CSV table of C-alpha atoms and ligand atoms in Angstrom, one decimal:
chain,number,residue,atom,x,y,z
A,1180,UNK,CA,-41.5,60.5,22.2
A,1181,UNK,CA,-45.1,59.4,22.7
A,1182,UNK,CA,-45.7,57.4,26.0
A,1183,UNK,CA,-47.3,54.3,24.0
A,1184,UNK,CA,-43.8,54.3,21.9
A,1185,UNK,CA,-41.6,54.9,24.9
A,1186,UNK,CA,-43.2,51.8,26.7
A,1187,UNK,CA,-43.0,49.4,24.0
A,1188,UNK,CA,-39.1,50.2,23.8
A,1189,UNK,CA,-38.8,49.5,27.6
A,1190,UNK,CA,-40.5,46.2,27.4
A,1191,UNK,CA,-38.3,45.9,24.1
A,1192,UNK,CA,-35.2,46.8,26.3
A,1193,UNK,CA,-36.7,44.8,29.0
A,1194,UNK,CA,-37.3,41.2,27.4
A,1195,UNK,CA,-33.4,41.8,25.6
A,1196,UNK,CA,-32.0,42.0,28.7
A,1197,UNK,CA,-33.7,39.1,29.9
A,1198,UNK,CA,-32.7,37.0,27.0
A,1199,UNK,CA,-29.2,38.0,27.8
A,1200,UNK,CA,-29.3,36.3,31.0
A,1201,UNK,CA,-28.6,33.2,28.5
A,1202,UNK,CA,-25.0,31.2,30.0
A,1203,UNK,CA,-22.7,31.7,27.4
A,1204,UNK,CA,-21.5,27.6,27.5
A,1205,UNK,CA,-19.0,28.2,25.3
A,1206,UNK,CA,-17.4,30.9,27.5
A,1207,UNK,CA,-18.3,29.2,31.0
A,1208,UNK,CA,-16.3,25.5,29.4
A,1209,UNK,CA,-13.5,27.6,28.3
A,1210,UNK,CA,-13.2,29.3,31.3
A,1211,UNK,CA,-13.3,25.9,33.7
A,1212,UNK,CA,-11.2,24.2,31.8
A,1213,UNK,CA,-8.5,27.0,32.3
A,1214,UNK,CA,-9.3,26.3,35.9
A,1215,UNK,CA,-9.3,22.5,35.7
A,1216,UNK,CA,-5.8,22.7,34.1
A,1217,UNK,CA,-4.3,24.2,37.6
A,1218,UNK,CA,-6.8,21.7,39.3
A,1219,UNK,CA,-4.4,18.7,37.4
A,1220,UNK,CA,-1.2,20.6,38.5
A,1221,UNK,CA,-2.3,20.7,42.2
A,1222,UNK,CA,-3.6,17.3,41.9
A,1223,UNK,CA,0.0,16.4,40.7
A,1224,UNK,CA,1.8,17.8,43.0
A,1225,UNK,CA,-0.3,16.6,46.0
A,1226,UNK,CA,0.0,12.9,44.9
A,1227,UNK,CA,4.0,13.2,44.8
A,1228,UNK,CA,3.7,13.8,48.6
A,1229,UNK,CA,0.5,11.6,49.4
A,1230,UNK,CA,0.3,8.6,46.5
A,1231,UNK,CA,-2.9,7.3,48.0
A,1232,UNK,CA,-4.6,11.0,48.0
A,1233,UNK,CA,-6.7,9.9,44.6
A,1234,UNK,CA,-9.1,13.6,44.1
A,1235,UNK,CA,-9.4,17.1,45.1
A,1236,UNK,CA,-12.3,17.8,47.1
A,1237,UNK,CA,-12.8,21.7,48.3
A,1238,UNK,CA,-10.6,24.4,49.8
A,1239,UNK,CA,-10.9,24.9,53.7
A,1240,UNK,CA,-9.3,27.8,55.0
A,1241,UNK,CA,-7.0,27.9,52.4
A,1242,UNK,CA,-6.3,24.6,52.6
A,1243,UNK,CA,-6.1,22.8,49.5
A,1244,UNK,CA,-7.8,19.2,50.4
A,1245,UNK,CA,-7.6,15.5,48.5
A,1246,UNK,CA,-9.4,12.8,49.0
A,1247,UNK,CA,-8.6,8.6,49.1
A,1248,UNK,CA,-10.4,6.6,47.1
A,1249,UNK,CA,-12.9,5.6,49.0
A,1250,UNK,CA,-14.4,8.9,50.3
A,1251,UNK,CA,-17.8,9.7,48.4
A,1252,UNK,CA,-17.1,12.3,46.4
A,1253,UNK,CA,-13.7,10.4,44.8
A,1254,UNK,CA,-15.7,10.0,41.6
A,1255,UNK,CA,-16.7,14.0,40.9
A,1256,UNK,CA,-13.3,15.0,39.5
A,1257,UNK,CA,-12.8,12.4,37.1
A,1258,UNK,CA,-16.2,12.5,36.2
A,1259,UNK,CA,-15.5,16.4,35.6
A,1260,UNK,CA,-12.8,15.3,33.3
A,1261,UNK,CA,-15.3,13.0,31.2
A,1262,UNK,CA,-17.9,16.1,30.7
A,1263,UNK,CA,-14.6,18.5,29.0
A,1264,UNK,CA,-13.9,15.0,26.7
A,1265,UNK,CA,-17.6,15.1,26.1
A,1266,UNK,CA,-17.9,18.9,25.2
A,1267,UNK,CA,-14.6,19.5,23.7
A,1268,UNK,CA,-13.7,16.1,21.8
A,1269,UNK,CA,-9.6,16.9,23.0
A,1270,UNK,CA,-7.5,14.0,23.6
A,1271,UNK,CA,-6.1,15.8,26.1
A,1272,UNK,CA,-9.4,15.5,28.8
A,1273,UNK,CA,-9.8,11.8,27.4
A,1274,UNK,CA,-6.3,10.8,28.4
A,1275,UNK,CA,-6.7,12.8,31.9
A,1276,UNK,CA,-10.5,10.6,32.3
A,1277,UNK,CA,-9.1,7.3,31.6
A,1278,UNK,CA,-6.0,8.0,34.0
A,1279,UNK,CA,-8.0,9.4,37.0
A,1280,UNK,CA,-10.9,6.8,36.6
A,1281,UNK,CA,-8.4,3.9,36.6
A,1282,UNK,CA,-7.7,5.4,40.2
A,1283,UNK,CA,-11.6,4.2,41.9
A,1284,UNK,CA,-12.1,1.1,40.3
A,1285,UNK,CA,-10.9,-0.9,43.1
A,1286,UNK,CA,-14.3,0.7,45.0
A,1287,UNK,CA,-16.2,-1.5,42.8
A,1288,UNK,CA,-16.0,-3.7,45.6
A,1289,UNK,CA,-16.6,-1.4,48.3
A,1290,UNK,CA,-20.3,-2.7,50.5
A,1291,UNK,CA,-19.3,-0.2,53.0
A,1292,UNK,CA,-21.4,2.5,52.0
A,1293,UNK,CA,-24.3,3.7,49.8
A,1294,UNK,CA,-22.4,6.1,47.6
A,1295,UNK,CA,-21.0,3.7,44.8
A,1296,UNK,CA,-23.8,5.6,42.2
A,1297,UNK,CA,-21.5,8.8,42.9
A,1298,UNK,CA,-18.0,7.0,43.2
A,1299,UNK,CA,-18.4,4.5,40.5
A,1300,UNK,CA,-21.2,5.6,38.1
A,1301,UNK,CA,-20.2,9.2,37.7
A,1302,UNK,CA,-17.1,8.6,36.4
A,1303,UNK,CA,-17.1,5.2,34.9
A,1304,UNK,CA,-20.9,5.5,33.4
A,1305,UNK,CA,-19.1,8.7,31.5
A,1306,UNK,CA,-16.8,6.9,31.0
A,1307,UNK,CA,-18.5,4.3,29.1
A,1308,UNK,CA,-20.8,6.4,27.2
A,1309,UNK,CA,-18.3,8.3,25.7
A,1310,UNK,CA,-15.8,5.1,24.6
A,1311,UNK,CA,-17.8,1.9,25.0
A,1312,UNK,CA,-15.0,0.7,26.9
A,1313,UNK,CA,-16.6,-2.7,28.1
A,1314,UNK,CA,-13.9,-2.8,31.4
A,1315,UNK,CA,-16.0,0.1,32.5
A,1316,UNK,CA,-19.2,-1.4,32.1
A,1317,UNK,CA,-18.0,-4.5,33.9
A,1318,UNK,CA,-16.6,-2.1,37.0
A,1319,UNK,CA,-20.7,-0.8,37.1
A,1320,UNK,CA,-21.7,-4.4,37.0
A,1321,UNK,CA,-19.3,-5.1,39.9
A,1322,UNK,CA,-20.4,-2.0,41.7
A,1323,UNK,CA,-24.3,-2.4,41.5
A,1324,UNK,CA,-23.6,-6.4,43.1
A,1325,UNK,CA,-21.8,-4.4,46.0
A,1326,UNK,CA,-24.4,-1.7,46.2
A,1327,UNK,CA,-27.1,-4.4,46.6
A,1328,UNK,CA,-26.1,-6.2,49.1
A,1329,UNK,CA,-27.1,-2.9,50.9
A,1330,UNK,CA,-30.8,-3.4,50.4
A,1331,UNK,CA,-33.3,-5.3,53.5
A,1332,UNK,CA,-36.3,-6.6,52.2
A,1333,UNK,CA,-38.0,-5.9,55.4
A,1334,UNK,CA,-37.8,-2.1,54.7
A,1335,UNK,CA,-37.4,-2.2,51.5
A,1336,UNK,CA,-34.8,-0.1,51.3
A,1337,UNK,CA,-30.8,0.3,50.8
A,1338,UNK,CA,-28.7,1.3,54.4
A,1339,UNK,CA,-26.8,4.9,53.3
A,1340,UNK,CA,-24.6,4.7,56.3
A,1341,UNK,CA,-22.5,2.2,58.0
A,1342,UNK,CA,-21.0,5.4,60.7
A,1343,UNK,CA,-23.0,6.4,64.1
A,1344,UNK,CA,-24.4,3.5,65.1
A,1345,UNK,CA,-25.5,4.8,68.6
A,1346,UNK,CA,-27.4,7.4,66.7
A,1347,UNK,CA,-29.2,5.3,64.1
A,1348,UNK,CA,-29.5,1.7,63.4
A,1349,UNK,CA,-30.3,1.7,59.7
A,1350,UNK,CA,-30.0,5.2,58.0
A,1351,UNK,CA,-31.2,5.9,54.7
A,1352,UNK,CA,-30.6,9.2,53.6
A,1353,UNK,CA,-32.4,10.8,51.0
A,1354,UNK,CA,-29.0,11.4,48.8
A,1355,UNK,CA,-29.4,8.0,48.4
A,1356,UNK,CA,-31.8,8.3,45.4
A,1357,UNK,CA,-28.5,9.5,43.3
A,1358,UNK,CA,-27.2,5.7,44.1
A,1359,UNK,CA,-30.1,4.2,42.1
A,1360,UNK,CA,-28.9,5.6,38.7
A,1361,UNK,CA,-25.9,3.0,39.0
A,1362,UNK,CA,-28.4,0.2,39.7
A,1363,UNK,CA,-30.8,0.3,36.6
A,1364,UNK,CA,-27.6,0.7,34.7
A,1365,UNK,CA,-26.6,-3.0,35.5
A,1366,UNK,CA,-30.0,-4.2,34.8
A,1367,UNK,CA,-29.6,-2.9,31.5
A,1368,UNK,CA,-26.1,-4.1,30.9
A,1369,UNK,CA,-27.0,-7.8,32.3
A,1370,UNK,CA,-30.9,-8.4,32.1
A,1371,UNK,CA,-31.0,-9.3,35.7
A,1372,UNK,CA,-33.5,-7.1,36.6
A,1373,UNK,CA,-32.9,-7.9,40.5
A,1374,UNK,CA,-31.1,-4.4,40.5
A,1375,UNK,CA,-34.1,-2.6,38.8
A,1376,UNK,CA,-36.2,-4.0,41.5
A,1377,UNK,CA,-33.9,-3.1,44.2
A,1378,UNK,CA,-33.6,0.6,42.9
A,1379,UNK,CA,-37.8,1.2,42.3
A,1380,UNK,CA,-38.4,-0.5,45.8
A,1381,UNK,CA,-36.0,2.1,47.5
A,1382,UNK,CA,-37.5,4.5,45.2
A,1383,UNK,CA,-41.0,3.7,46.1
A,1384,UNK,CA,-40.6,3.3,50.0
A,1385,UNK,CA,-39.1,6.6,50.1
A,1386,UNK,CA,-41.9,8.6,48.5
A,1387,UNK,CA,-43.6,6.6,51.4
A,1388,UNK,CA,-41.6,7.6,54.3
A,1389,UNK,CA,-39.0,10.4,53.2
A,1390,UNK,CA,-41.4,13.8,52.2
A,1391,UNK,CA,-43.9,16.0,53.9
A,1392,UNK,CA,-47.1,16.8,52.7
A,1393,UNK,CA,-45.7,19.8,51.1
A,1394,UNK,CA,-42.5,17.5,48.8
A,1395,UNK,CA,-39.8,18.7,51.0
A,1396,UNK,CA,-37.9,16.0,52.5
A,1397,UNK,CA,-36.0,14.9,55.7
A,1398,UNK,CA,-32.7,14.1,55.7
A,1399,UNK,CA,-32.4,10.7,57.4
A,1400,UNK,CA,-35.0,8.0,58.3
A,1401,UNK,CA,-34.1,5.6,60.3
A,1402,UNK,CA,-35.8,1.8,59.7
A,1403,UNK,CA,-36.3,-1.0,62.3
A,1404,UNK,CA,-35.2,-3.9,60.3
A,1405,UNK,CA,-35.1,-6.3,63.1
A,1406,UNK,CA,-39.0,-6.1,63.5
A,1407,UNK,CA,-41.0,-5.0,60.7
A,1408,UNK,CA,-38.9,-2.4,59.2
A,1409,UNK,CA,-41.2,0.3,60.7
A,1410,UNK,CA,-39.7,4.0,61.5
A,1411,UNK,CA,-38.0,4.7,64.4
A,1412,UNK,CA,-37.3,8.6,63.8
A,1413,UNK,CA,-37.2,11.3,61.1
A,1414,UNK,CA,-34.3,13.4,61.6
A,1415,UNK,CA,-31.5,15.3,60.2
A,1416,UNK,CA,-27.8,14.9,60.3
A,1417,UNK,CA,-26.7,17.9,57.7
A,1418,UNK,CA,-29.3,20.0,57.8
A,1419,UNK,CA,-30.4,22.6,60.1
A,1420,UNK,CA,-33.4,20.6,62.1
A,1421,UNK,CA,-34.8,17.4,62.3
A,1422,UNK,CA,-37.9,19.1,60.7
A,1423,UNK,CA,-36.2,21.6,58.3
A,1424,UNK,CA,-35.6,21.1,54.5
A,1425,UNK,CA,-31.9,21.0,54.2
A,1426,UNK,CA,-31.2,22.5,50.4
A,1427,UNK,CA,-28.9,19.6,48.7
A,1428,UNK,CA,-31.3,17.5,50.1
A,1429,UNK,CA,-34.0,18.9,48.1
A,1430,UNK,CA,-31.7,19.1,45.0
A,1431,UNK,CA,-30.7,15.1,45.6
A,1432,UNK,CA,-34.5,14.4,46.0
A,1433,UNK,CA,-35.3,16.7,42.6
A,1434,UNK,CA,-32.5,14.9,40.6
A,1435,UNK,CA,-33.3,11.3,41.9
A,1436,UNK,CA,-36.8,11.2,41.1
A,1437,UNK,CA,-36.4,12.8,37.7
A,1438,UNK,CA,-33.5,10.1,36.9
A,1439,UNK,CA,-36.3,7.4,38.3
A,1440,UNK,CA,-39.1,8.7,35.8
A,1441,UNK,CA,-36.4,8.1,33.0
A,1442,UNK,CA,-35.6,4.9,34.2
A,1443,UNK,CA,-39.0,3.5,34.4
A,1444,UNK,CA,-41.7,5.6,32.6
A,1445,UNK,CA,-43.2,5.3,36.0
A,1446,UNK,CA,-45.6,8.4,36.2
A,1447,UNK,CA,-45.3,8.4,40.7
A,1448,UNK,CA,-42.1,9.5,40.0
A,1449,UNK,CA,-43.1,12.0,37.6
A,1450,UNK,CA,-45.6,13.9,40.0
A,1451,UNK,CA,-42.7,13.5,42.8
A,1452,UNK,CA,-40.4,15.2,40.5
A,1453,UNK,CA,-42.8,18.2,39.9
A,1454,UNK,CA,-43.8,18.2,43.9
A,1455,UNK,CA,-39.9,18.4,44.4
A,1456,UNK,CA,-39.6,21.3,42.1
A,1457,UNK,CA,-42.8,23.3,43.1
A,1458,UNK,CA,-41.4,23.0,46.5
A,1459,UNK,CA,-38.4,24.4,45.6
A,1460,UNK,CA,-39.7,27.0,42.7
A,1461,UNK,CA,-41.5,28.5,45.3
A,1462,UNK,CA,-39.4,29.4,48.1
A,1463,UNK,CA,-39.7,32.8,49.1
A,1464,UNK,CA,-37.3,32.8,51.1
A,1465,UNK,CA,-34.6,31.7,48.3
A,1466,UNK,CA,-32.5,35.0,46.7
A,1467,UNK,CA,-33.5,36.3,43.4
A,1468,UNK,CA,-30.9,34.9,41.7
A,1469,UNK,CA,-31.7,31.1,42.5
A,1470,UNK,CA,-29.2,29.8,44.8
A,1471,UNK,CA,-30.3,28.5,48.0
A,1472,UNK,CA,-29.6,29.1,51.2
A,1473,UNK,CA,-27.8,25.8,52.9
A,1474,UNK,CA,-30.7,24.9,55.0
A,1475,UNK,CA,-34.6,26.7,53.8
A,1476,UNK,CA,-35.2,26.8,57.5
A,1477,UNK,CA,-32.6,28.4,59.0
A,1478,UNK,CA,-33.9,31.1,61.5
A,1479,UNK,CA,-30.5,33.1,60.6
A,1480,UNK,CA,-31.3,33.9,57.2
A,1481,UNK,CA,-30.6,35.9,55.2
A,1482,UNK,CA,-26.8,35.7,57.2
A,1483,UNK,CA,-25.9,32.4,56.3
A,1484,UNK,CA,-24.3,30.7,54.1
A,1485,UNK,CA,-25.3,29.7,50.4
A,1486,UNK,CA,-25.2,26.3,48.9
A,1487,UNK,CA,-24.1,26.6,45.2
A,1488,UNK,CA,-23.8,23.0,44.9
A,1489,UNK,CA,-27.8,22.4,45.6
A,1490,UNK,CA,-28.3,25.3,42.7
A,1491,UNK,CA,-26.0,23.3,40.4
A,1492,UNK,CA,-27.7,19.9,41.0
A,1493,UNK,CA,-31.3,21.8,40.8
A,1494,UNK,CA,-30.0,23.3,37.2
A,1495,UNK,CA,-28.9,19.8,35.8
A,1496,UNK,CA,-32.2,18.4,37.5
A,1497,UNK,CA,-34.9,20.9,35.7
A,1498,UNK,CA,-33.2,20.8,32.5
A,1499,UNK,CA,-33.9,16.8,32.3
A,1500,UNK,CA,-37.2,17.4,33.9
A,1501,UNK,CA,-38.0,20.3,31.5
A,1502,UNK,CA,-38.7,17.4,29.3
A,1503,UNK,CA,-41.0,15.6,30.4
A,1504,UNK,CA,-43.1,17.7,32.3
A,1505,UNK,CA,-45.6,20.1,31.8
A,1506,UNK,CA,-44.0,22.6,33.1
A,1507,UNK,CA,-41.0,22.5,31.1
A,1508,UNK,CA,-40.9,26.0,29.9
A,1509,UNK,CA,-41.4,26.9,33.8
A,1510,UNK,CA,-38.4,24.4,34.1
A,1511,UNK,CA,-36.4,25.6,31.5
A,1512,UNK,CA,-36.6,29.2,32.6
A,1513,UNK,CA,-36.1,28.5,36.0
A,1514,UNK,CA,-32.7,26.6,35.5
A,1515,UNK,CA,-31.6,28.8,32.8
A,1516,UNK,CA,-31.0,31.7,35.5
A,1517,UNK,CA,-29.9,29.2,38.1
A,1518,UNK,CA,-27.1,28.8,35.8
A,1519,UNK,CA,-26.7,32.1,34.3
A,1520,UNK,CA,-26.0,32.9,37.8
A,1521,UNK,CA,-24.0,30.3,38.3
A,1522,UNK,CA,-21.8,31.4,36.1
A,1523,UNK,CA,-21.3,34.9,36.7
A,1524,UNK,CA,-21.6,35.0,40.3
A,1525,UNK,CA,-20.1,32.3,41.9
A,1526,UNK,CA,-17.1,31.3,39.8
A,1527,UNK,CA,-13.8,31.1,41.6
A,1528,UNK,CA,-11.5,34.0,40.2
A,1529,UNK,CA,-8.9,33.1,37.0
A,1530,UNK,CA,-6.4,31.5,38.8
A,1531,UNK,CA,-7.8,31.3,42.3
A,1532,UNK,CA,-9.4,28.2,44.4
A,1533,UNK,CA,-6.6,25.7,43.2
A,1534,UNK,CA,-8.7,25.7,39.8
A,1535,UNK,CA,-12.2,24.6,41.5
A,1536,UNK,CA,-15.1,26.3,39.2
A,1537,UNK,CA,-17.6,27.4,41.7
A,1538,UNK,CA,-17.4,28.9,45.5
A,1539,UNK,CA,-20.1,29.2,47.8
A,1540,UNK,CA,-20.9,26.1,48.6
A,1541,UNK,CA,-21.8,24.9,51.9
A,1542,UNK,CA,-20.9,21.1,52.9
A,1543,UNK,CA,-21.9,20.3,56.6
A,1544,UNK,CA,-23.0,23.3,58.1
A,1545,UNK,CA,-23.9,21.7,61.5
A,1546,UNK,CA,-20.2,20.0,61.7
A,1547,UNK,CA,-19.0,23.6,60.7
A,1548,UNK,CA,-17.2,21.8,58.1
A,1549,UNK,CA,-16.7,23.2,54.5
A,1550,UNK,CA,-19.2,26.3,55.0
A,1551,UNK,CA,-18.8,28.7,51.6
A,1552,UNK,CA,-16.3,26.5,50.0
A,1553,UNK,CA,-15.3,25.3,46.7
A,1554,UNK,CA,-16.2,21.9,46.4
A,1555,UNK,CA,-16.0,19.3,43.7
A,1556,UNK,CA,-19.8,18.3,43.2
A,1557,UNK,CA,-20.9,21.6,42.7
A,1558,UNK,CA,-18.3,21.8,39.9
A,1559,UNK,CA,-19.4,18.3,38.7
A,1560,UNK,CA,-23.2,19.1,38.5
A,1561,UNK,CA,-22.1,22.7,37.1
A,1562,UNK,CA,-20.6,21.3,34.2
A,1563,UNK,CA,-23.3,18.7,33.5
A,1564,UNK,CA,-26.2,21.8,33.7
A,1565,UNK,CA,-23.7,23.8,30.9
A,1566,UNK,CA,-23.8,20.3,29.0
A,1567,UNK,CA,-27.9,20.2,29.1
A,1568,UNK,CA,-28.6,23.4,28.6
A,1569,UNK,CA,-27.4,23.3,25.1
A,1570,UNK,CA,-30.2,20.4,24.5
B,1942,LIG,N1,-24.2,13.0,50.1
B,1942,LIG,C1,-23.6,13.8,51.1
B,1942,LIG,C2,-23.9,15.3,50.9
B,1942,LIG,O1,-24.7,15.7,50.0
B,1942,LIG,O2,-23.3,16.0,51.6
């Protein structure tokens, strides 16, 4: 075979077998909902014993761990029930949605903490998109009046944590921008456009004081509010140094900006978006395959631990952003292997992980708490990545 011919097949062979590295959604949803049926049946049988235990959250050395209503990732697994209703159309996940929603509601009126956007909106904003059910959109309503009541007009921003007050005296984290989704919700639902201007204030002030000149981000500022709401430190509390870039950080900071550009039209939040992602397209120090390492600056890499839930949230985030930037295709490409590997590399074994989808995700690294676990997020921004990738 001439060499001219002999290339040509190569780079034949070669751009087939990157096409292949296309998710097969239909394969991936099949395959978490078998997993999601022995999630239900563990759920189950947990709540006989522990009534108030409302969702599973990860698996800790072996340990199969639920959560009460009111710890911030309550929301993810009925939420994760909405998305199978959404791709599937079965009764069967809309009558498991409704019944595990029904248990968060009362968090509605929860003011103790930042995290009603993930508690409330995940679940109930699915919720009401897919049945219009106008109790749900009430429960957002409800939820966005608690949420602001979090927000100082001297900083201009809404307090993430009510915990460690000898560390801190008014934390926002940078996780917070996933709250904000919930706010411009109830602006749309009510016309009181006090929560849109709470959400792009937060929004605004923390392009101010959150990133570095490069778009990473810090994980906690910390506002004076008693004098002029200036900063008293920039700091971490999850990630691996006050001056590191902890991953899910990045991916929170991606996702909330990119939500905030289709929220307002409002191009800052647009060029934040594609800082974000330019910081995190091009890592070096991030694995061929896309998934992060927990922390970018951890001196112990590569012998640490992944973060699969950061790649799952970055997946979701760059499919959105995909279109309206230009550099979708860049975008596109970029979360199509995040996902692809995703799904071949870091799904639980049939049968294994209680039913969680994804493993190797790393929770609180610093607290040695869930380090290369299964944990309900990652599953929750998984499924929502399969969902927009078909778009
Ligand atoms: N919002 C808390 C976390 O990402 O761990």
């Amino acid at each position: 075979m001439k060499l001219k011919i002999k290339i040509a097949l190569v780079s034949v062979l070669f751009v087939s077998t990157v096409k292949a590295q296309k998710t097969d959604v239909a394969k991936a949803f099949s395959s978490a909902a078998k997993q999601t049926d022995l999630l239900v049946k563990n759920v189950d049988s947990a709540r006989k014993v522990k009534p108030n235990l409302v969702s599973p959250r990860t698996v800790e050395n072996g340990q199969f761990k639920m959560v009460i209503s009111k710890d911030w990732t309550s929301g993810f697994f009925p939420a994760e029930l909405w998305y199978f209703y959404q791709y599937t159309k079965d009764k069967k996940w809309l009558n498991l949605a409704k019944k595990y929603t029904e248990d968060i509601k009362k968090e509605q009126f929860n003011r103790g903490t930042h995290d009603l956007g993930f508690m409330i909106y995940c679940p109930f904003g699915n919720g009401y998109k897919m049945t219009k059910d106008t109790a749900y959109r009430s429960v957002i309503i409800q939820a966005a009046k608690s949420l602001s009541t979090r927000f100082n007009k001297t900083a201009g921003v809404l307090k993430s944590w009510d915990h460690n007050g000898d560390k801190w005296k008014y934390p926002v984290i940078i996780d917070n921008m996933m709250n904000l989704e919930l706010l411009f919700e109830a602006t749309k639902f009510t016309g009181d456009s006090s929560f849109y201007k709470i959400a792009t204030a937060h929004a605004d002030n923390t392009i101010k004081n959150h990133f570095r000149p490069d778009f990473s981000s810090y994980h906690v500022i910390d506002y004076d509010t008693a004098q002029n709401g200036h900063i008293l430190q920039k700091i971490t509390a999850q990630g691996y140094a006050n001056e590191s870039a902890w991953a899910r950080g990045q991916a929170w900071a991606l996702y909330g900006y990119t939500m905030c550009f289709r929220e307002t039209k409002n191009k800052l939040y647009l060029a934040q978006a594609d800082g974000i992602a330019n910081f995190i397209l091009s890592s070096k120090i991030t694995p061929a395959d896309g998934i992060p390492y927990w922390d970018y600056n951890d001196p112990q890499i590569p012998n640490v631990s992944r973060d699969a839930s950061a790649a799952a949230i970055t997946a979701s985030a760059l499919y959105e952003l995909a279109g309206y930037s230009k550099e979708g295709k860049k975008y596109k490409a970029a979360a199509d292997k995040i996902l692809y590997s995703l799904s071949t590399k870091y799904t639980s074994k049939p049968g294994a992980n209680y039913g969680f989808i994804l493993e190797h995700s790393t929770g609180h690294r610093p607290a040695k708490s869930e380090v290369d676990v299964p944990i309900n997020y990652a599953d929750y921004y998984f499924l929502e990545a399969l969902l927009r990738s078909k778009k």
